[in-house]
Amino acid sequence: MGAMCEICENRKDLELYIHIPFCIKKCSYCDFLSFPSSAEDREEYVRCLVKEIEQTGIVLNNKDTYQVRSVFIGGGTPSLLSGDQIKNIMQVVQKYFLIKEEVEITMEANPGTLTKKNLSAYKDAGINRLSMGLQSADNSCLYLLGRIHTWEEFLKNYELARKAGFENINIDLMSGLPGQTMSIYKKTLEKVMALRPEHISAYSLILEEGTPFYESEEIHKKIPNEEADREMYQFTKEILAENGYDRYEISNYALKGKECIHNLGYWSGVPYIGFGLGASSYFEGTRFSNERNLEHYKKEPYVPFMMREDYTILSQKDKIEEFMFLGLRKRAGISKKEFRECFHKNIMDVYGEVISKYEKIDLLEWIKNGEMLRLTDAGIDVSDYIFCDFML
Ligand code: SF4
């Protein structure tokens, strides 16, 4: 290790999230902060974003304290930005933050928006991980979801990304879609397995209030019942395990060494700063979010603290609860030693009763010679229910 690494070891890890709130059109199930935009809107937004990152970097002046271990450009559809725009954003990040040598820089990309030209520019800008929202390989499902792409268009973009040299790609999948049968879902998984992406996120559809899906009775009728949804969930676990994907979090699977550093940080309580419209942060024990109104956001990037709201200073109790909820999502579980170091308490003095209760019925287990506590396979299936019991 060189001198730089030794210095870095004394610094705390930090993650950055950058929100791009633009999409070509709104998907019917989506409640994320995103909307259509013009080329001018995007140009102006990037200008504000760059200012916000720069001003935050100056105010924090944190190069001695923090080192960035991951950057996640999410949305929305970040791949609507040109290569130059992504380069501008990354240049300012590099200028104002200390970046770890082995940093993970992810960008979300919507199939149908990637070209040879923008992919190679993203790569030049330092993006080393792509996260592609496929959701389903079935064109009628995609159509119903309101996605802008077909399976064939996704495939073309995926191949272009590989050709451009992206060696770390995530594919997002969804089960429990309206009209989706087990055989449709199986075909999706088989097609995706054949591509060997490094990472897969597999979630069940949730009907979010305020979305066209939530409002539509037709859609409600087409949603697979609980039994079918459970069958898809079981199948996901089995086929991904058979194909060498490790389930390192409740809904996330990766080939060896390809777990998402950014997400692992989130579940492990690593501080993060969010930039852009509506982005949330967790920094120095405080949670806060950015303004969600674009017109207001555009007025404030010169003084970023003016547009940050919902400040919540986490109490010791909040921190302990989050340590448990978030940490237990990870397959590796939580460390007894880390709990003691963080909170100066023995985990069994705080949660002894709850832990013993679930241990007895095989929903929680101690591994690594009693050092790590994690959910068992059966425990993961009822994790929401278990987490409620960790409220203090
Ligand atoms: S592409 Fe993603 S962020 Fe955009 S509308 Fe669809 S689901 Fe929402």
Coordinates of C-alpha atoms and ligand atoms in Angstrom, one line a residue:
M1 CA 0.0 0.0 0.0
G2 CA 1.3 3.5 -0.9
A3 CA 1.3 6.5 1.4
M4 CA -2.0 7.7 -0.1
C5 CA -3.8 4.6 1.1
E6 CA -2.5 4.9 4.6
I7 CA -3.8 8.4 4.8
C8 CA -7.2 7.3 3.3
E9 CA -7.5 4.7 6.0
N10 CA -7.8 7.4 8.6
R11 CA -10.7 9.0 6.7
K12 CA -14.3 8.1 7.1
D13 CA -16.2 6.6 4.1
L14 CA -18.8 8.8 2.3
E15 CA -21.2 8.0 -0.5
L16 CA -22.7 10.4 -3.0
Y17 CA -26.1 10.2 -4.7
I18 CA -27.0 12.4 -7.6
H19 CA -30.6 12.6 -8.8
I20 CA -31.6 13.2 -12.4
P21 CA -35.4 13.8 -12.4
F22 CA -36.1 13.4 -16.1
C23 CA -37.7 10.6 -18.0
I24 CA -39.0 10.4 -21.6
K25 CA -42.4 9.4 -20.2
K26 CA -43.8 8.3 -16.9
C27 CA -44.2 4.6 -16.4
S28 CA -47.6 3.6 -15.1
Y29 CA -46.4 2.2 -11.7
C30 CA -43.8 4.9 -10.9
D31 CA -43.9 7.3 -8.1
F32 CA -40.3 8.4 -8.2
L33 CA -39.6 12.1 -8.6
S34 CA -39.3 12.3 -12.4
F35 CA -41.0 14.0 -15.4
P36 CA -40.4 14.8 -19.1
S37 CA -38.0 17.6 -20.0
S38 CA -36.6 19.6 -22.9
A39 CA -32.9 19.8 -23.8
E40 CA -32.8 23.2 -22.3
D41 CA -34.3 21.9 -19.0
R42 CA -31.6 19.3 -18.8
E43 CA -28.8 21.8 -19.6
E44 CA -30.1 24.2 -16.9
Y45 CA -30.5 21.4 -14.4
V46 CA -26.9 20.2 -14.9
R47 CA -25.7 23.8 -14.4
C48 CA -27.6 23.9 -11.0
L49 CA -26.4 20.5 -10.0
V50 CA -22.8 21.4 -10.7
K51 CA -23.2 24.5 -8.5
E52 CA -24.8 22.6 -5.7
I53 CA -22.0 20.0 -5.7
E54 CA -19.4 22.7 -5.8
Q55 CA -20.9 24.8 -3.1
T56 CA -21.5 21.8 -0.8
G57 CA -17.9 20.7 -1.4
I58 CA -16.6 24.2 -0.4
V59 CA -18.8 24.5 2.7
L60 CA -17.9 21.0 3.9
N61 CA -14.3 21.3 3.0
N62 CA -14.2 17.7 4.0
K63 CA -11.2 16.2 2.1
D64 CA -9.4 15.6 5.4
T65 CA -12.3 13.8 7.0
Y66 CA -14.2 11.9 4.3
Q67 CA -13.3 9.8 1.3
V68 CA -15.9 8.9 -1.3
R69 CA -16.3 5.2 -1.8
S70 CA -19.3 5.3 -4.2
V71 CA -21.2 7.7 -6.4
F72 CA -24.7 6.7 -7.7
I73 CA -26.3 8.7 -10.4
G74 CA -30.0 7.7 -10.3
G75 CA -33.3 9.0 -11.4
G76 CA -35.4 9.3 -13.4
T77 CA -33.3 8.5 -16.4
P78 CA -29.7 9.7 -16.0
S79 CA -28.9 8.3 -19.5
L80 CA -31.0 11.1 -20.9
L81 CA -27.9 13.3 -20.1
S82 CA -25.3 13.6 -22.8
G83 CA -21.7 12.3 -22.2
D84 CA -20.5 15.9 -21.8
Q85 CA -23.1 16.6 -19.1
I86 CA -22.2 13.5 -17.1
K87 CA -18.5 14.5 -17.6
N88 CA -19.3 18.0 -16.1
I89 CA -20.9 16.4 -13.1
M90 CA -18.1 14.0 -12.5
Q91 CA -15.4 16.6 -12.9
V92 CA -16.9 18.8 -10.2
V93 CA -17.3 15.7 -7.9
Q94 CA -13.7 14.9 -8.4
K95 CA -12.6 18.4 -7.7
Y96 CA -14.4 18.9 -4.4
F97 CA -14.4 15.5 -2.9
L98 CA -11.6 13.0 -2.2
I99 CA -12.3 9.9 -4.2
K100 CA -11.1 6.5 -3.2
E101 CA -9.0 4.7 -5.9
E102 CA -11.4 1.7 -6.0
V103 CA -14.5 3.9 -6.1
E104 CA -17.7 2.4 -7.6
I105 CA -19.5 4.9 -9.9
T106 CA -22.9 3.7 -11.0
M107 CA -25.3 5.3 -13.4
E108 CA -28.8 4.2 -14.0
A109 CA -29.6 3.7 -17.7
N110 CA -33.0 3.2 -19.3
P111 CA -32.9 0.7 -22.2
G112 CA -33.6 2.6 -25.4
T113 CA -31.5 5.6 -24.4
L114 CA -28.0 4.2 -24.9
T115 CA -25.9 4.7 -27.9
K116 CA -22.3 3.8 -28.8
K117 CA -21.4 7.5 -28.5
N118 CA -23.0 8.2 -25.1
L119 CA -21.8 4.9 -23.6
S120 CA -18.2 5.6 -24.5
A121 CA -18.5 9.1 -23.1
Y122 CA -20.0 7.8 -19.8
K123 CA -17.1 5.4 -19.6
D124 CA -14.6 8.2 -20.1
A125 CA -16.4 10.2 -17.4
G126 CA -15.5 7.5 -15.0
I127 CA -18.8 5.5 -14.8
N128 CA -17.7 1.9 -14.0
R129 CA -21.1 0.3 -13.3
L130 CA -24.4 0.5 -15.2
S131 CA -27.8 -0.3 -13.7
M132 CA -30.3 -1.1 -16.4
G133 CA -34.1 -1.1 -15.7
L134 CA -35.4 -4.0 -17.8
Q135 CA -38.2 -5.1 -15.4
S136 CA -39.4 -7.9 -17.8
A137 CA -38.3 -9.6 -21.0
D138 CA -42.0 -9.9 -22.1
N139 CA -43.0 -7.2 -24.5
S140 CA -46.7 -7.2 -23.5
C141 CA -45.7 -6.7 -19.8
L142 CA -43.4 -3.9 -20.8
Y143 CA -46.1 -2.3 -22.8
L144 CA -48.6 -2.5 -19.9
L145 CA -46.0 -1.0 -17.5
G146 CA -45.6 1.9 -19.9
R147 CA -41.9 1.3 -20.4
I148 CA -40.3 3.0 -23.4
H149 CA -38.5 -0.1 -24.7
T150 CA -39.0 -3.7 -25.9
W151 CA -36.9 -6.7 -24.9
E152 CA -35.1 -6.4 -28.2
E153 CA -34.2 -2.8 -27.6
F154 CA -32.9 -3.7 -24.2
L155 CA -30.8 -6.5 -25.7
K156 CA -29.3 -4.1 -28.2
N157 CA -28.4 -1.6 -25.5
Y158 CA -27.0 -4.3 -23.2
E159 CA -24.7 -5.5 -26.0
L160 CA -23.6 -2.0 -26.8
A161 CA -22.8 -1.5 -23.1
R162 CA -20.7 -4.7 -23.1
K163 CA -18.9 -3.6 -26.3
A164 CA -18.2 -0.2 -24.7
G165 CA -16.3 -2.0 -22.0
F166 CA -18.8 -2.0 -19.1
E167 CA -17.9 -5.0 -17.0
N168 CA -20.2 -4.4 -14.1
I169 CA -23.9 -4.3 -15.1
N170 CA -27.0 -4.6 -12.9
I171 CA -30.4 -5.6 -14.3
D172 CA -33.6 -4.6 -12.5
L173 CA -36.4 -7.1 -12.6
M174 CA -40.0 -7.1 -11.3
S175 CA -42.4 -9.9 -10.4
G176 CA -46.1 -9.8 -9.6
L177 CA -46.8 -7.7 -12.7
P178 CA -50.4 -7.5 -14.1
G179 CA -51.0 -10.4 -16.4
Q180 CA -47.6 -12.0 -15.6
T181 CA -47.9 -15.8 -15.3
M182 CA -45.2 -18.0 -13.8
S183 CA -44.2 -19.1 -17.3
I184 CA -43.8 -15.5 -18.5
Y185 CA -41.7 -14.8 -15.5
K186 CA -39.6 -17.9 -15.9
K187 CA -38.8 -16.9 -19.5
T188 CA -37.6 -13.5 -18.3
L189 CA -35.3 -15.0 -15.8
E190 CA -33.9 -17.6 -18.3
K191 CA -33.2 -14.9 -20.9
V192 CA -31.5 -12.7 -18.3
M193 CA -29.4 -15.6 -16.9
A194 CA -28.1 -16.2 -20.4
L195 CA -26.7 -12.7 -20.4
R196 CA -24.7 -13.2 -17.2
P197 CA -25.1 -9.7 -15.8
E198 CA -22.9 -9.2 -12.6
H199 CA -25.9 -8.1 -10.5
I200 CA -29.6 -8.5 -10.4
S201 CA -32.2 -6.6 -8.3
A202 CA -35.5 -8.4 -8.2
Y203 CA -38.5 -6.7 -6.6
S204 CA -42.2 -7.4 -6.4
L205 CA -44.4 -4.7 -7.9
I206 CA -45.9 -2.4 -5.3
L207 CA -49.0 -0.4 -6.2
E208 CA -48.1 3.1 -5.1
E209 CA -50.8 5.6 -4.4
G210 CA -51.2 8.3 -7.0
T211 CA -50.0 6.2 -9.9
P212 CA -52.2 5.1 -12.8
F213 CA -51.8 1.5 -11.7
Y214 CA -53.1 2.3 -8.3
E215 CA -56.1 4.0 -9.7
S216 CA -57.0 1.3 -12.2
E217 CA -59.4 -1.5 -11.2
E218 CA -58.5 -3.3 -14.4
I219 CA -54.9 -3.5 -13.3
H220 CA -55.8 -4.6 -9.8
K221 CA -57.7 -7.5 -11.3
K222 CA -54.7 -8.6 -13.4
I223 CA -52.2 -8.6 -10.5
P224 CA -51.2 -12.2 -9.7
N225 CA -52.5 -13.4 -6.4
E226 CA -50.4 -13.8 -3.3
E227 CA -49.7 -17.5 -3.9
A228 CA -48.5 -16.9 -7.5
D229 CA -46.4 -14.0 -6.3
R230 CA -44.8 -16.2 -3.6
E231 CA -44.1 -18.8 -6.3
M232 CA -42.3 -16.3 -8.4
Y233 CA -40.3 -15.1 -5.4
Q234 CA -39.3 -18.7 -4.6
F235 CA -38.3 -19.4 -8.2
T236 CA -36.2 -16.2 -8.3
K237 CA -34.2 -17.4 -5.3
E238 CA -33.7 -20.9 -6.7
I239 CA -32.8 -20.1 -10.3
L240 CA -30.4 -17.3 -9.3
A241 CA -28.7 -19.5 -6.7
E242 CA -28.3 -22.3 -9.3
N243 CA -26.7 -19.8 -11.6
G244 CA -24.1 -18.7 -9.1
Y245 CA -25.8 -15.5 -7.9
D246 CA -25.4 -14.9 -4.2
R247 CA -28.4 -13.3 -2.5
Y248 CA -26.5 -10.7 -0.4
E249 CA -29.6 -8.7 0.5
I250 CA -33.3 -9.5 0.6
S251 CA -33.9 -8.4 -3.1
N252 CA -30.3 -8.2 -4.5
Y253 CA -28.2 -10.9 -6.0
A254 CA -24.6 -10.7 -7.3
L255 CA -21.8 -12.8 -8.8
K256 CA -18.9 -13.1 -6.4
G257 CA -17.3 -9.8 -5.6
K258 CA -19.9 -7.8 -7.5
E259 CA -22.2 -6.7 -4.7
C260 CA -23.2 -3.1 -5.0
I261 CA -20.9 -1.1 -2.7
H262 CA -23.3 1.9 -2.7
N263 CA -26.3 -0.2 -1.5
L264 CA -24.2 -2.1 1.0
G265 CA -23.1 1.3 2.4
Y266 CA -26.7 2.4 2.8
W267 CA -27.6 -0.8 4.7
S268 CA -24.5 -0.4 6.9
G269 CA -25.1 3.2 7.9
V270 CA -22.3 4.8 5.8
P271 CA -23.1 8.5 5.6
Y272 CA -24.3 9.8 2.2
I273 CA -24.9 13.2 0.6
G274 CA -27.6 13.5 -2.0
F275 CA -27.5 16.2 -4.7
G276 CA -30.3 17.3 -7.0
L277 CA -34.0 17.6 -6.8
G278 CA -35.5 15.8 -3.8
A279 CA -32.3 13.9 -3.0
S280 CA -32.0 12.8 0.6
S281 CA -28.9 12.7 2.7
Y282 CA -27.6 11.2 6.0
F283 CA -24.6 13.1 7.2
E284 CA -23.1 13.5 10.7
G285 CA -26.1 11.8 12.3
T286 CA -28.7 14.0 10.6
R287 CA -31.1 13.1 7.8
F288 CA -32.3 15.8 5.5
S289 CA -33.7 16.2 1.9
N290 CA -33.5 18.6 -0.9
E291 CA -36.3 20.8 -2.2
R292 CA -38.7 18.8 -4.4
N293 CA -40.0 21.8 -6.5
L294 CA -37.9 22.2 -9.6
E295 CA -38.4 26.0 -9.9
H296 CA -37.4 26.5 -6.3
Y297 CA -34.4 24.1 -6.7
K298 CA -33.1 26.1 -9.6
K299 CA -33.0 29.3 -7.5
E300 CA -31.1 27.8 -4.6
P301 CA -28.0 25.8 -5.7
Y302 CA -25.7 28.7 -4.8
V303 CA -26.6 28.2 -1.1
P304 CA -27.4 24.5 -0.8
F305 CA -28.5 24.6 2.8
M306 CA -31.3 27.0 1.9
M307 CA -33.1 24.3 -0.1
R308 CA -32.5 21.4 2.4
E309 CA -35.5 20.6 4.5
D310 CA -36.9 17.9 6.9
Y311 CA -33.8 17.9 9.1
T312 CA -34.0 15.1 11.6
I313 CA -31.2 14.6 14.1
L314 CA -31.2 10.8 14.9
S315 CA -31.4 10.0 18.5
Q316 CA -29.4 7.0 19.9
K317 CA -32.6 5.0 19.9
D318 CA -33.2 5.9 16.1
K319 CA -29.6 4.9 15.3
I320 CA -29.9 1.5 17.1
E321 CA -33.2 0.7 15.4
E322 CA -31.8 1.6 11.9
F323 CA -28.7 -0.4 12.6
M324 CA -31.0 -3.4 13.1
F325 CA -33.5 -2.9 10.3
L326 CA -31.0 -2.0 7.7
G327 CA -28.3 -4.3 8.8
L328 CA -30.5 -7.4 9.0
R329 CA -31.4 -6.8 5.3
K330 CA -27.9 -8.0 4.5
R331 CA -27.3 -11.7 4.2
A332 CA -24.0 -11.2 6.1
G333 CA -26.1 -9.9 9.0
I334 CA -25.0 -7.5 11.7
S335 CA -21.9 -7.7 13.9
K336 CA -22.2 -8.0 17.7
K337 CA -18.8 -6.3 18.0
E338 CA -19.8 -3.4 15.8
F339 CA -23.0 -2.9 17.8
R340 CA -20.9 -2.7 21.0
E341 CA -18.5 -0.3 19.3
C342 CA -21.2 2.0 18.0
F343 CA -23.5 2.1 20.9
H344 CA -21.4 1.1 23.9
K345 CA -23.9 -1.6 24.8
N346 CA -24.2 -5.3 24.4
I347 CA -26.7 -6.2 21.8
M348 CA -28.2 -8.9 24.1
D349 CA -28.9 -6.3 26.8
V350 CA -30.9 -4.3 24.3
Y351 CA -32.6 -7.0 22.2
G352 CA -31.9 -10.3 24.1
E353 CA -35.6 -11.1 24.4
V354 CA -36.5 -10.5 20.8
I355 CA -33.4 -12.2 19.4
S356 CA -34.0 -15.3 21.6
K357 CA -37.7 -15.5 20.6
Y358 CA -36.8 -15.6 16.8
E359 CA -33.8 -17.8 17.3
K360 CA -36.0 -20.4 18.9
I361 CA -38.3 -20.6 15.9
D362 CA -35.4 -20.5 13.4
L363 CA -36.1 -17.1 12.0
L364 CA -32.8 -15.6 13.3
E365 CA -29.4 -17.3 13.6
W366 CA -25.9 -16.6 14.9
I367 CA -23.1 -17.4 12.5
K368 CA -19.3 -17.0 12.4
N369 CA -18.9 -18.4 15.9
G370 CA -21.7 -16.3 17.3
E371 CA -20.3 -13.0 16.1
M372 CA -22.8 -12.2 13.3
L373 CA -26.6 -12.2 13.7
R374 CA -28.7 -12.7 10.5
L375 CA -32.1 -13.7 9.3
T376 CA -32.5 -17.3 8.2
D377 CA -34.0 -18.1 4.8
A378 CA -37.4 -18.5 6.5
G379 CA -36.7 -15.2 8.4
I380 CA -36.2 -13.3 5.2
D381 CA -39.6 -14.4 4.0
V382 CA -41.2 -12.7 7.0
S383 CA -38.6 -9.9 7.5
D384 CA -41.1 -7.0 7.6
Y385 CA -42.9 -8.7 10.5
I386 CA -39.6 -9.4 12.4
F387 CA -38.3 -5.8 11.9
C388 CA -41.4 -4.4 13.7
D389 CA -40.2 -6.2 16.8
F390 CA -36.9 -4.3 16.8
M391 CA -38.7 -1.0 17.5
L392 CA -37.5 0.1 20.9
Ligands
SF4_1 S1 -38.0 5.0 -16.2 FE1 -37.9 4.6 -14.0 S2 -38.0 6.6 -13.0 FE2 -38.6 6.9 -15.2 S3 -40.8 6.8 -15.0 FE3 -40.1 4.7 -15.5 S4 -39.9 3.7 -13.5 FE4 -40.1 5.9 -13.1

